[in-house]
Amino acid sequence: MALENNGIARRIYEDSDAPLQLQGFYDEVANPLLLDIEILYPKNAVSDLTQASFRQYYDGSEIVVAGRISDNSLQIFTAEVNAQTAKRNLTLSTDVNIPEAENIIQQQQYIFGDFTERLWAYLTIQQLLDQRVSARADDKKNLTDEILSLSLKYNFVTSLTSMVVTKPEDTKDETFVADKPSDDARPEQQRYYAPPASITSSSSTYVDSDPHFVISTNNHRDAVCFNIDGKPGSVLNLISDPHTGFVVNGQVIGYKKVEKNNELGTYFGKFGIVNSNMDVKMEISTQVITLFHGEDKMVFPWSATASVTKQSFSISIVKERNLTLRMGDDATFVIVLHHVWKYHSVHRDFLGFYTLDSHRLSNMTHGLLGQFYHGVNAVVYDIRPGLGQGKTHATMDVKGHKLRVTRGSQKDHRLNLKQDTNISCWFVHNHGKGFIDGIPSDYVVPSLFDYFYPSGEMGW
């Protein structure tokens, strides 16, 4: 009722200080000073403005408006306040010299930081929450999505989100969840906890960095590696098992720019994972992890350690480092987050994908990684020193092909991003030609959640 009639409502909690709460509310609204307050700014000069019109202004209260200056050429910023007092109309106006204000803020950046932007986000979230109370069902969903997006981006706890609080290292196995209380009755929330990470360092099949594919061969006694330079924006299938309904696709991203005389480097910037038998979908980007389970949707930022356990699967997130996905007893995977300095002129954040266990996936599994899950035997012979940099060359017999390979190494980033493990491997040239079935473009799929169907000559 208060929202619909421009009023103010406060919940008074049943406690020993209830009289003080009532007195505080009375003091808050006892002395109205202004009515119908409207704050005006130059036309087309601001955007994303928070609420700028208010019904009342009380003694001791405050009015805060935040937004973005969209006219970068503006030198003088004018703000005008129109309101009504008990006896007359009131108009106040002030001018701000933008270059001078920016200079002051820059000099005191250690104080302000990103405070103003976070203040704008906080006010926006509060106003969206108010709108959500009386919104229609369709509008409520859109408002909820917008609130969740801002809350996760700026790390605010709301009635729709939870804060994961991890105790110091000596008690790192214990984690607590702080849920903001809500007046609405809600079902019991899923509790997130942080189990200790357990990732082995044994050889595995994975893809990481620019994308370097590393395939464990000959019963994990050796490894083969190859590179695939996909087109930025394209989606490549990594795993596809028609028997279990399990699919993993990766979206390629490119460097921010190409240095002179260099080729465009690429990474994986997003993964889509589907398990149709378990009714699970996940979208993992360098910003957030989004989990869909049936009609439920959960969003996790990389900035918090958390875990979710269901009957058929579990995920564990180690803050700013990696995510472990366990599909029951069928398979286990680790996705590694690589952070790059945000002002780097070339590189950007990217992801790596590691297979820890895949023995329960069917022998029909395919994809750039999946085709190797049930073993690949590669015979290497005629090992000889190379010219120039002294790299070792050899000939490899695999899948009926004779390939020229070069001894090299790739990084395994699962355990420690700063102290990686070197994995020795035989490098197959020309984007894995002869080692993978078909050619890289055969593995392109329309979107992150699409299934992959090998062509006839690739086989299933």
Coordinates of C-alpha atoms in Angstrom, one line a residue:
M1 CA 0.0 0.0 0.0
A2 CA 2.8 2.4 0.8
L3 CA 4.4 1.8 -2.6
E4 CA 1.1 2.3 -4.4
N5 CA 0.4 5.6 -2.5
N6 CA 3.8 7.2 -2.4
G7 CA 4.0 6.5 1.3
I8 CA 6.7 5.0 3.6
A9 CA 6.5 1.7 5.4
R10 CA 8.7 0.2 8.0
R11 CA 8.6 -3.3 9.6
I12 CA 8.6 -3.2 13.4
Y13 CA 10.1 -6.4 14.8
E14 CA 8.7 -8.0 17.9
D15 CA 11.5 -7.5 20.3
S16 CA 12.4 -5.7 23.5
D17 CA 13.3 -2.5 21.5
A18 CA 9.9 -2.4 19.6
P19 CA 9.0 1.0 21.3
L20 CA 12.4 2.4 20.2
Q21 CA 11.7 1.2 16.6
L22 CA 8.3 3.0 16.7
Q23 CA 9.8 6.1 18.1
G24 CA 12.5 6.1 15.4
F25 CA 9.9 5.8 12.7
Y26 CA 7.9 8.6 14.1
D27 CA 11.0 10.8 14.3
E28 CA 11.7 10.0 10.7
V29 CA 8.3 11.2 9.3
A30 CA 7.3 13.8 12.0
N31 CA 8.7 16.9 10.2
P32 CA 8.0 17.0 6.5
L33 CA 9.9 19.9 4.8
L34 CA 9.2 19.5 1.1
L35 CA 6.6 17.9 -1.2
D36 CA 6.8 16.8 -4.9
I37 CA 10.5 17.1 -5.2
E38 CA 11.8 16.8 -8.8
I39 CA 15.5 17.0 -9.7
L40 CA 16.1 18.0 -13.3
Y41 CA 19.3 17.7 -15.5
P42 CA 20.2 18.9 -19.0
K43 CA 18.2 17.1 -21.7
N44 CA 20.0 14.3 -23.4
A45 CA 23.0 14.8 -21.0
V46 CA 22.4 11.9 -18.6
S47 CA 21.4 8.3 -18.9
D48 CA 20.7 5.3 -16.5
L49 CA 19.3 7.8 -14.0
T50 CA 18.0 6.5 -10.7
Q51 CA 14.7 7.9 -9.2
A52 CA 14.7 11.6 -9.6
S53 CA 11.2 12.5 -8.4
F54 CA 10.1 12.1 -4.7
R55 CA 6.8 12.7 -3.0
Q56 CA 8.2 13.9 0.4
Y57 CA 11.4 15.1 2.0
Y58 CA 11.6 14.9 5.8
D59 CA 13.8 16.6 8.3
G60 CA 17.0 14.5 8.8
S61 CA 16.5 12.4 5.7
E62 CA 18.4 12.6 2.4
I63 CA 17.8 12.4 -1.3
V64 CA 20.5 10.7 -3.5
V65 CA 20.3 10.5 -7.3
A66 CA 22.9 8.8 -9.4
G67 CA 23.4 8.3 -13.2
R68 CA 25.8 8.5 -16.0
I69 CA 26.8 11.7 -17.9
S70 CA 26.3 10.6 -21.5
D71 CA 27.4 13.9 -23.2
N72 CA 31.2 13.7 -23.0
S73 CA 31.5 17.2 -24.5
L74 CA 29.7 18.7 -21.6
Q75 CA 31.8 21.3 -19.6
I76 CA 29.2 22.7 -17.2
F77 CA 26.7 20.4 -15.6
T78 CA 23.5 22.0 -14.3
A79 CA 21.2 20.4 -11.7
E80 CA 17.9 22.0 -10.8
V81 CA 15.6 21.1 -7.9
N82 CA 11.9 22.0 -8.0
A83 CA 9.7 21.4 -4.9
Q84 CA 6.9 22.8 -2.7
T85 CA 7.2 24.1 0.8
A86 CA 4.3 24.7 3.1
K87 CA 3.8 28.2 1.7
R88 CA 5.4 28.5 -1.8
N89 CA 7.2 26.8 -4.7
L90 CA 10.9 26.3 -4.3
T91 CA 13.5 26.2 -7.1
L92 CA 17.2 25.6 -6.5
S93 CA 19.9 25.5 -9.1
T94 CA 23.6 24.7 -9.1
D95 CA 26.4 24.4 -11.8
V96 CA 29.3 22.1 -11.7
N97 CA 32.5 22.5 -13.7
I98 CA 33.0 18.9 -14.9
P99 CA 36.8 19.1 -15.7
E100 CA 37.4 20.6 -12.2
A101 CA 35.3 17.9 -10.6
E102 CA 37.0 15.2 -12.5
N103 CA 40.4 16.6 -11.4
I104 CA 39.4 16.6 -7.7
I105 CA 38.1 13.0 -8.0
Q106 CA 41.2 11.8 -9.7
Q107 CA 43.4 13.4 -7.0
Q108 CA 41.4 11.6 -4.4
Q109 CA 40.9 8.4 -6.2
Y110 CA 42.2 6.5 -3.1
I111 CA 39.1 7.8 -1.3
F112 CA 36.4 7.5 -4.0
G113 CA 37.6 4.4 -5.9
D114 CA 34.5 3.0 -7.7
F115 CA 32.2 4.3 -4.9
T116 CA 29.9 6.4 -7.2
E117 CA 29.3 3.5 -9.6
R118 CA 28.6 1.1 -6.8
L119 CA 26.2 3.7 -5.3
W120 CA 24.4 3.9 -8.6
A121 CA 24.1 0.1 -8.7
Y122 CA 22.9 0.0 -5.1
L123 CA 20.2 2.6 -5.7
T124 CA 19.1 0.9 -8.9
I125 CA 18.8 -2.5 -7.2
Q126 CA 16.7 -1.0 -4.3
Q127 CA 14.3 0.6 -6.7
L128 CA 14.0 -2.5 -8.9
L129 CA 13.2 -4.5 -5.7
D130 CA 10.5 -2.0 -4.9
Q131 CA 9.0 -2.2 -8.4
R132 CA 9.1 -6.0 -8.2
V133 CA 6.8 -6.1 -5.2
S134 CA 3.7 -4.9 -7.2
A135 CA 4.8 -6.0 -10.7
R136 CA 2.9 -8.5 -12.9
A137 CA 4.3 -12.0 -13.4
D138 CA 6.0 -11.2 -16.8
D139 CA 7.5 -8.0 -15.5
K140 CA 8.6 -9.6 -12.3
K141 CA 10.8 -12.1 -14.1
N142 CA 12.5 -9.4 -16.1
L143 CA 13.0 -7.3 -12.9
T144 CA 14.4 -10.4 -11.1
D145 CA 16.9 -11.1 -13.9
E146 CA 18.1 -7.4 -13.9
I147 CA 18.4 -7.4 -10.1
L148 CA 20.4 -10.6 -10.1
S149 CA 22.7 -9.3 -12.8
L150 CA 23.5 -6.1 -11.0
S151 CA 23.8 -7.9 -7.6
L152 CA 26.3 -10.4 -8.9
K153 CA 28.3 -7.8 -10.8
Y154 CA 28.7 -5.5 -7.9
N155 CA 28.6 -8.1 -5.1
F156 CA 25.5 -6.9 -3.2
V157 CA 23.4 -9.2 -1.0
T158 CA 19.7 -8.8 -1.7
S159 CA 16.6 -10.9 -0.9
L160 CA 17.4 -12.8 -4.2
T161 CA 21.0 -13.5 -3.6
S162 CA 23.3 -15.0 -0.9
M163 CA 26.8 -14.1 0.3
V164 CA 29.3 -16.9 0.9
V165 CA 31.6 -16.1 3.8
T166 CA 34.7 -18.3 4.0
K167 CA 36.6 -18.5 7.3
P168 CA 40.5 -18.1 7.4
E169 CA 42.8 -20.8 6.1
D170 CA 43.1 -22.7 9.4
T171 CA 39.4 -23.5 9.1
K172 CA 39.0 -23.4 5.4
D173 CA 36.8 -26.4 5.3
E174 CA 34.0 -24.4 6.9
T175 CA 31.9 -21.9 5.0
F176 CA 28.9 -19.9 6.0
V177 CA 26.1 -18.4 4.0
A178 CA 24.6 -15.0 4.8
D179 CA 21.1 -14.7 3.3
K180 CA 19.5 -11.3 3.5
P181 CA 16.2 -11.7 5.3
S182 CA 13.0 -11.3 3.3
D183 CA 9.5 -10.5 4.5
D184 CA 8.1 -13.0 2.0
A185 CA 7.8 -16.6 2.8
R186 CA 10.2 -18.5 0.6
P187 CA 11.1 -22.1 0.2
E188 CA 14.3 -23.2 2.0
Q189 CA 17.2 -22.0 0.0
Q190 CA 19.9 -24.2 -1.4
R191 CA 22.9 -24.0 0.9
Y192 CA 26.3 -23.6 -0.8
Y193 CA 29.4 -24.8 0.9
A194 CA 33.1 -25.0 0.0
P195 CA 34.6 -28.5 0.3
P196 CA 38.4 -28.7 -0.1
A197 CA 39.5 -28.9 -3.7
S198 CA 41.0 -32.3 -4.7
I199 CA 42.5 -32.3 -8.2
T200 CA 45.1 -34.9 -9.2
S201 CA 48.1 -34.1 -11.3
S202 CA 48.1 -37.2 -13.4
S203 CA 48.1 -36.8 -17.2
S204 CA 44.7 -36.0 -18.7
T205 CA 43.1 -35.0 -21.9
Y206 CA 42.4 -31.3 -22.0
V207 CA 42.4 -28.0 -23.9
D208 CA 43.8 -24.7 -22.6
S209 CA 45.4 -21.4 -23.7
D210 CA 45.6 -20.6 -27.4
P211 CA 43.7 -23.4 -27.8
H212 CA 46.3 -26.1 -27.2
F213 CA 44.7 -29.6 -27.2
V214 CA 46.6 -32.3 -25.2
I215 CA 45.6 -35.9 -25.5
S216 CA 46.7 -38.7 -23.2
T217 CA 47.9 -41.7 -25.3
N218 CA 49.2 -45.2 -24.8
N219 CA 47.5 -45.7 -21.4
H220 CA 48.7 -42.4 -20.1
R221 CA 52.3 -43.2 -20.8
D222 CA 52.6 -40.3 -23.4
A223 CA 50.7 -37.4 -24.9
V224 CA 49.9 -35.9 -28.2
C225 CA 49.2 -32.2 -28.7
F226 CA 47.9 -30.0 -31.5
N227 CA 46.5 -26.5 -31.9
I228 CA 43.3 -25.4 -33.5
D229 CA 42.8 -21.7 -34.5
G230 CA 39.0 -21.2 -34.6
K231 CA 37.3 -18.1 -35.8
P232 CA 36.3 -15.8 -32.9
G233 CA 32.6 -16.3 -32.2
S234 CA 32.5 -19.8 -33.5
V235 CA 31.5 -22.7 -31.3
L236 CA 33.4 -26.0 -31.4
N237 CA 32.2 -29.3 -30.0
L238 CA 34.6 -30.9 -27.5
I239 CA 32.5 -33.8 -26.3
S240 CA 29.3 -35.4 -27.6
D241 CA 27.9 -38.7 -26.3
P242 CA 24.5 -39.7 -27.7
H243 CA 24.1 -42.5 -25.2
T244 CA 24.3 -40.4 -22.1
G245 CA 23.0 -37.2 -23.7
F246 CA 26.2 -35.4 -22.6
V247 CA 27.6 -32.5 -24.7
V248 CA 30.4 -29.9 -24.1
N249 CA 30.8 -27.0 -26.6
G250 CA 33.3 -24.2 -26.4
Q251 CA 33.0 -20.7 -27.9
V252 CA 36.2 -19.1 -29.3
I253 CA 37.3 -15.6 -28.5
G254 CA 40.2 -13.7 -30.0
Y255 CA 42.8 -11.3 -28.9
K256 CA 41.7 -7.7 -28.3
K257 CA 43.9 -6.7 -31.2
V258 CA 46.6 -8.2 -33.4
E259 CA 50.2 -7.0 -32.9
K260 CA 52.1 -6.1 -36.0
N261 CA 53.3 -9.1 -38.0
N262 CA 51.5 -11.5 -35.6
E263 CA 48.5 -13.8 -36.2
L264 CA 45.3 -13.4 -34.4
G265 CA 45.4 -15.6 -31.2
T266 CA 42.3 -17.3 -29.9
Y267 CA 41.1 -18.9 -26.7
F268 CA 38.0 -20.5 -25.3
G269 CA 35.9 -17.7 -23.6
K270 CA 32.8 -19.7 -22.8
F271 CA 31.7 -23.3 -22.4
G272 CA 28.2 -24.8 -22.7
I273 CA 27.5 -28.2 -21.0
V274 CA 24.4 -30.3 -21.5
N275 CA 23.3 -33.5 -19.9
S276 CA 19.8 -34.2 -21.2
N277 CA 19.4 -37.4 -19.2
M278 CA 19.9 -35.4 -16.0
D279 CA 18.0 -32.3 -17.3
V280 CA 21.1 -30.2 -16.6
K281 CA 22.6 -27.3 -18.6
M282 CA 25.5 -25.0 -17.6
E283 CA 27.0 -21.9 -19.2
I284 CA 30.4 -21.0 -18.0
S285 CA 31.9 -17.7 -19.0
T286 CA 34.9 -15.8 -17.6
Q287 CA 32.4 -13.7 -15.5
V288 CA 29.8 -16.1 -14.1
I289 CA 28.6 -19.7 -14.0
T290 CA 24.9 -20.2 -14.8
L291 CA 23.3 -23.5 -13.9
F292 CA 19.9 -24.7 -15.2
H293 CA 18.4 -27.8 -13.6
G294 CA 14.8 -28.5 -14.7
E295 CA 13.0 -25.2 -14.1
D296 CA 15.6 -23.9 -11.6
K297 CA 18.2 -21.4 -12.5
M298 CA 21.2 -20.5 -10.3
V299 CA 24.0 -18.0 -11.1
F300 CA 27.4 -18.0 -9.4
P301 CA 30.1 -15.4 -9.7
W302 CA 33.7 -16.4 -9.9
S303 CA 34.4 -14.1 -7.0
A304 CA 33.1 -16.6 -4.4
T305 CA 33.9 -20.1 -3.4
A306 CA 30.8 -22.3 -3.5
S307 CA 29.4 -25.7 -4.2
V308 CA 26.1 -27.3 -5.1
T309 CA 25.3 -31.0 -4.7
K310 CA 22.3 -32.7 -6.3
Q311 CA 21.4 -36.3 -6.5
S312 CA 22.8 -36.7 -10.0
F313 CA 25.6 -34.2 -10.2
S314 CA 27.7 -31.7 -8.2
I315 CA 29.7 -28.5 -8.9
S316 CA 32.5 -27.0 -6.8
I317 CA 33.8 -23.5 -7.4
V318 CA 37.1 -22.4 -6.0
K319 CA 37.2 -18.6 -6.0
E320 CA 38.8 -17.0 -9.0
R321 CA 40.5 -20.4 -9.9
N322 CA 38.5 -23.3 -11.1
L323 CA 35.2 -25.3 -11.2
T324 CA 34.9 -29.0 -10.8
L325 CA 31.9 -30.7 -12.4
R326 CA 31.0 -34.3 -11.4
M327 CA 28.3 -36.0 -13.4
G328 CA 27.5 -38.7 -10.8
D329 CA 29.9 -41.7 -11.5
D330 CA 29.9 -41.0 -15.2
A331 CA 32.5 -38.2 -15.6
T332 CA 34.5 -35.5 -13.8
F333 CA 35.8 -32.3 -15.4
V334 CA 37.7 -29.2 -14.3
I335 CA 37.3 -25.8 -15.9
V336 CA 40.2 -23.4 -15.1
L337 CA 39.7 -19.6 -15.1
H338 CA 42.7 -17.5 -16.4
H339 CA 42.6 -13.9 -15.3
V340 CA 44.5 -11.3 -17.4
W341 CA 45.2 -7.7 -16.3
K342 CA 42.0 -6.0 -17.5
Y343 CA 44.0 -3.1 -19.1
H344 CA 46.2 -5.5 -21.2
S345 CA 46.2 -4.2 -24.8
V346 CA 46.1 -7.7 -26.4
H347 CA 45.1 -10.5 -24.1
R348 CA 41.8 -11.1 -22.3
D349 CA 40.4 -13.6 -19.7
F350 CA 39.9 -17.1 -20.9
L351 CA 39.0 -20.7 -19.8
G352 CA 40.6 -24.1 -20.0
F353 CA 38.8 -27.5 -19.9
Y354 CA 40.3 -30.6 -18.3
T355 CA 39.0 -34.2 -18.3
L356 CA 39.7 -36.1 -15.0
D357 CA 37.5 -39.1 -15.5
S358 CA 35.4 -40.2 -18.6
H359 CA 35.4 -44.0 -18.4
R360 CA 31.6 -44.2 -18.0
L361 CA 30.9 -42.2 -21.2
S362 CA 29.9 -44.6 -24.0
N363 CA 32.2 -45.8 -26.8
M364 CA 30.1 -43.6 -29.2
T365 CA 31.5 -40.5 -27.6
H366 CA 33.0 -38.1 -30.2
G367 CA 34.2 -34.4 -30.4
L368 CA 37.6 -32.8 -30.5
L369 CA 38.3 -34.3 -27.1
G370 CA 35.7 -37.1 -26.8
Q371 CA 36.9 -39.1 -29.7
F372 CA 40.0 -40.0 -27.6
Y373 CA 38.3 -40.9 -24.4
H374 CA 38.5 -44.6 -24.9
G375 CA 42.2 -44.7 -25.8
V376 CA 44.3 -44.0 -28.8
N377 CA 47.5 -45.9 -29.6
A378 CA 50.2 -44.0 -31.4
V379 CA 53.5 -45.6 -32.4
V380 CA 56.4 -43.1 -32.6
Y381 CA 59.6 -44.1 -34.4
D382 CA 62.4 -42.7 -36.5
I383 CA 63.2 -40.2 -33.7
R384 CA 65.8 -37.7 -34.9
P385 CA 67.2 -34.4 -33.9
G386 CA 65.8 -31.4 -35.7
L387 CA 67.6 -28.5 -37.3
G388 CA 67.8 -24.9 -36.0
Q389 CA 66.5 -24.8 -32.5
G390 CA 67.4 -28.5 -31.9
K391 CA 63.8 -29.8 -31.4
T392 CA 63.4 -33.5 -31.8
H393 CA 61.3 -34.8 -34.7
A394 CA 59.8 -38.2 -35.3
T395 CA 57.3 -40.2 -37.3
M396 CA 54.0 -41.3 -35.8
D397 CA 51.7 -44.1 -36.9
V398 CA 48.1 -43.3 -35.7
K399 CA 44.7 -44.1 -37.2
G400 CA 46.3 -45.4 -40.3
H401 CA 48.2 -42.2 -41.0
K402 CA 52.0 -41.5 -40.9
L403 CA 52.5 -38.1 -39.4
R404 CA 55.6 -35.9 -38.9
V405 CA 55.6 -34.8 -35.3
T406 CA 57.8 -32.6 -33.1
R407 CA 58.6 -33.1 -29.4
G408 CA 57.4 -30.2 -27.3
S409 CA 55.5 -29.4 -24.1
Q410 CA 52.3 -27.8 -22.9
K411 CA 51.2 -26.3 -19.6
D412 CA 48.9 -28.1 -17.2
H413 CA 47.2 -25.3 -15.2
R414 CA 44.9 -27.4 -13.0
L415 CA 46.8 -27.2 -9.7
N416 CA 48.4 -23.8 -9.7
L417 CA 48.1 -21.0 -12.3
K418 CA 51.4 -19.5 -11.3
Q419 CA 53.4 -22.7 -11.0
D420 CA 52.1 -24.9 -13.9
T421 CA 53.2 -28.4 -14.7
N422 CA 54.9 -29.0 -18.0
I423 CA 53.4 -31.9 -20.0
S424 CA 55.7 -33.4 -22.7
C425 CA 53.9 -34.3 -25.9
W426 CA 54.4 -35.0 -29.6
F427 CA 53.1 -32.0 -31.5
V428 CA 51.0 -32.8 -34.6
H429 CA 51.2 -30.0 -37.2
N430 CA 48.4 -28.5 -39.5
H431 CA 45.7 -28.3 -36.8
G432 CA 45.9 -32.0 -35.9
K433 CA 45.4 -33.2 -39.4
G434 CA 45.5 -37.0 -39.5
F435 CA 45.2 -37.3 -35.8
I436 CA 41.7 -35.9 -35.3
D437 CA 38.8 -37.3 -37.4
G438 CA 38.0 -35.0 -40.3
I439 CA 39.1 -31.3 -40.1
P440 CA 38.4 -28.7 -37.4
S441 CA 35.5 -27.0 -39.3
D442 CA 33.6 -30.4 -39.1
Y443 CA 33.3 -29.7 -35.3
V444 CA 31.6 -26.3 -35.6
V445 CA 28.0 -26.3 -34.1
P446 CA 25.4 -23.5 -34.2
S447 CA 25.3 -22.6 -30.5
L448 CA 26.7 -23.5 -27.0
F449 CA 23.9 -26.1 -26.3
D450 CA 23.6 -27.7 -29.7
Y451 CA 24.4 -31.4 -30.3
F452 CA 27.2 -32.6 -32.6
Y453 CA 26.5 -35.1 -35.3
P454 CA 29.7 -36.5 -36.9
S455 CA 29.7 -36.9 -40.7
G456 CA 29.6 -40.4 -42.1
E457 CA 33.3 -40.7 -42.6
M458 CA 34.0 -39.6 -39.0
G459 CA 31.8 -42.4 -37.8
W460 CA 29.6 -43.2 -34.8

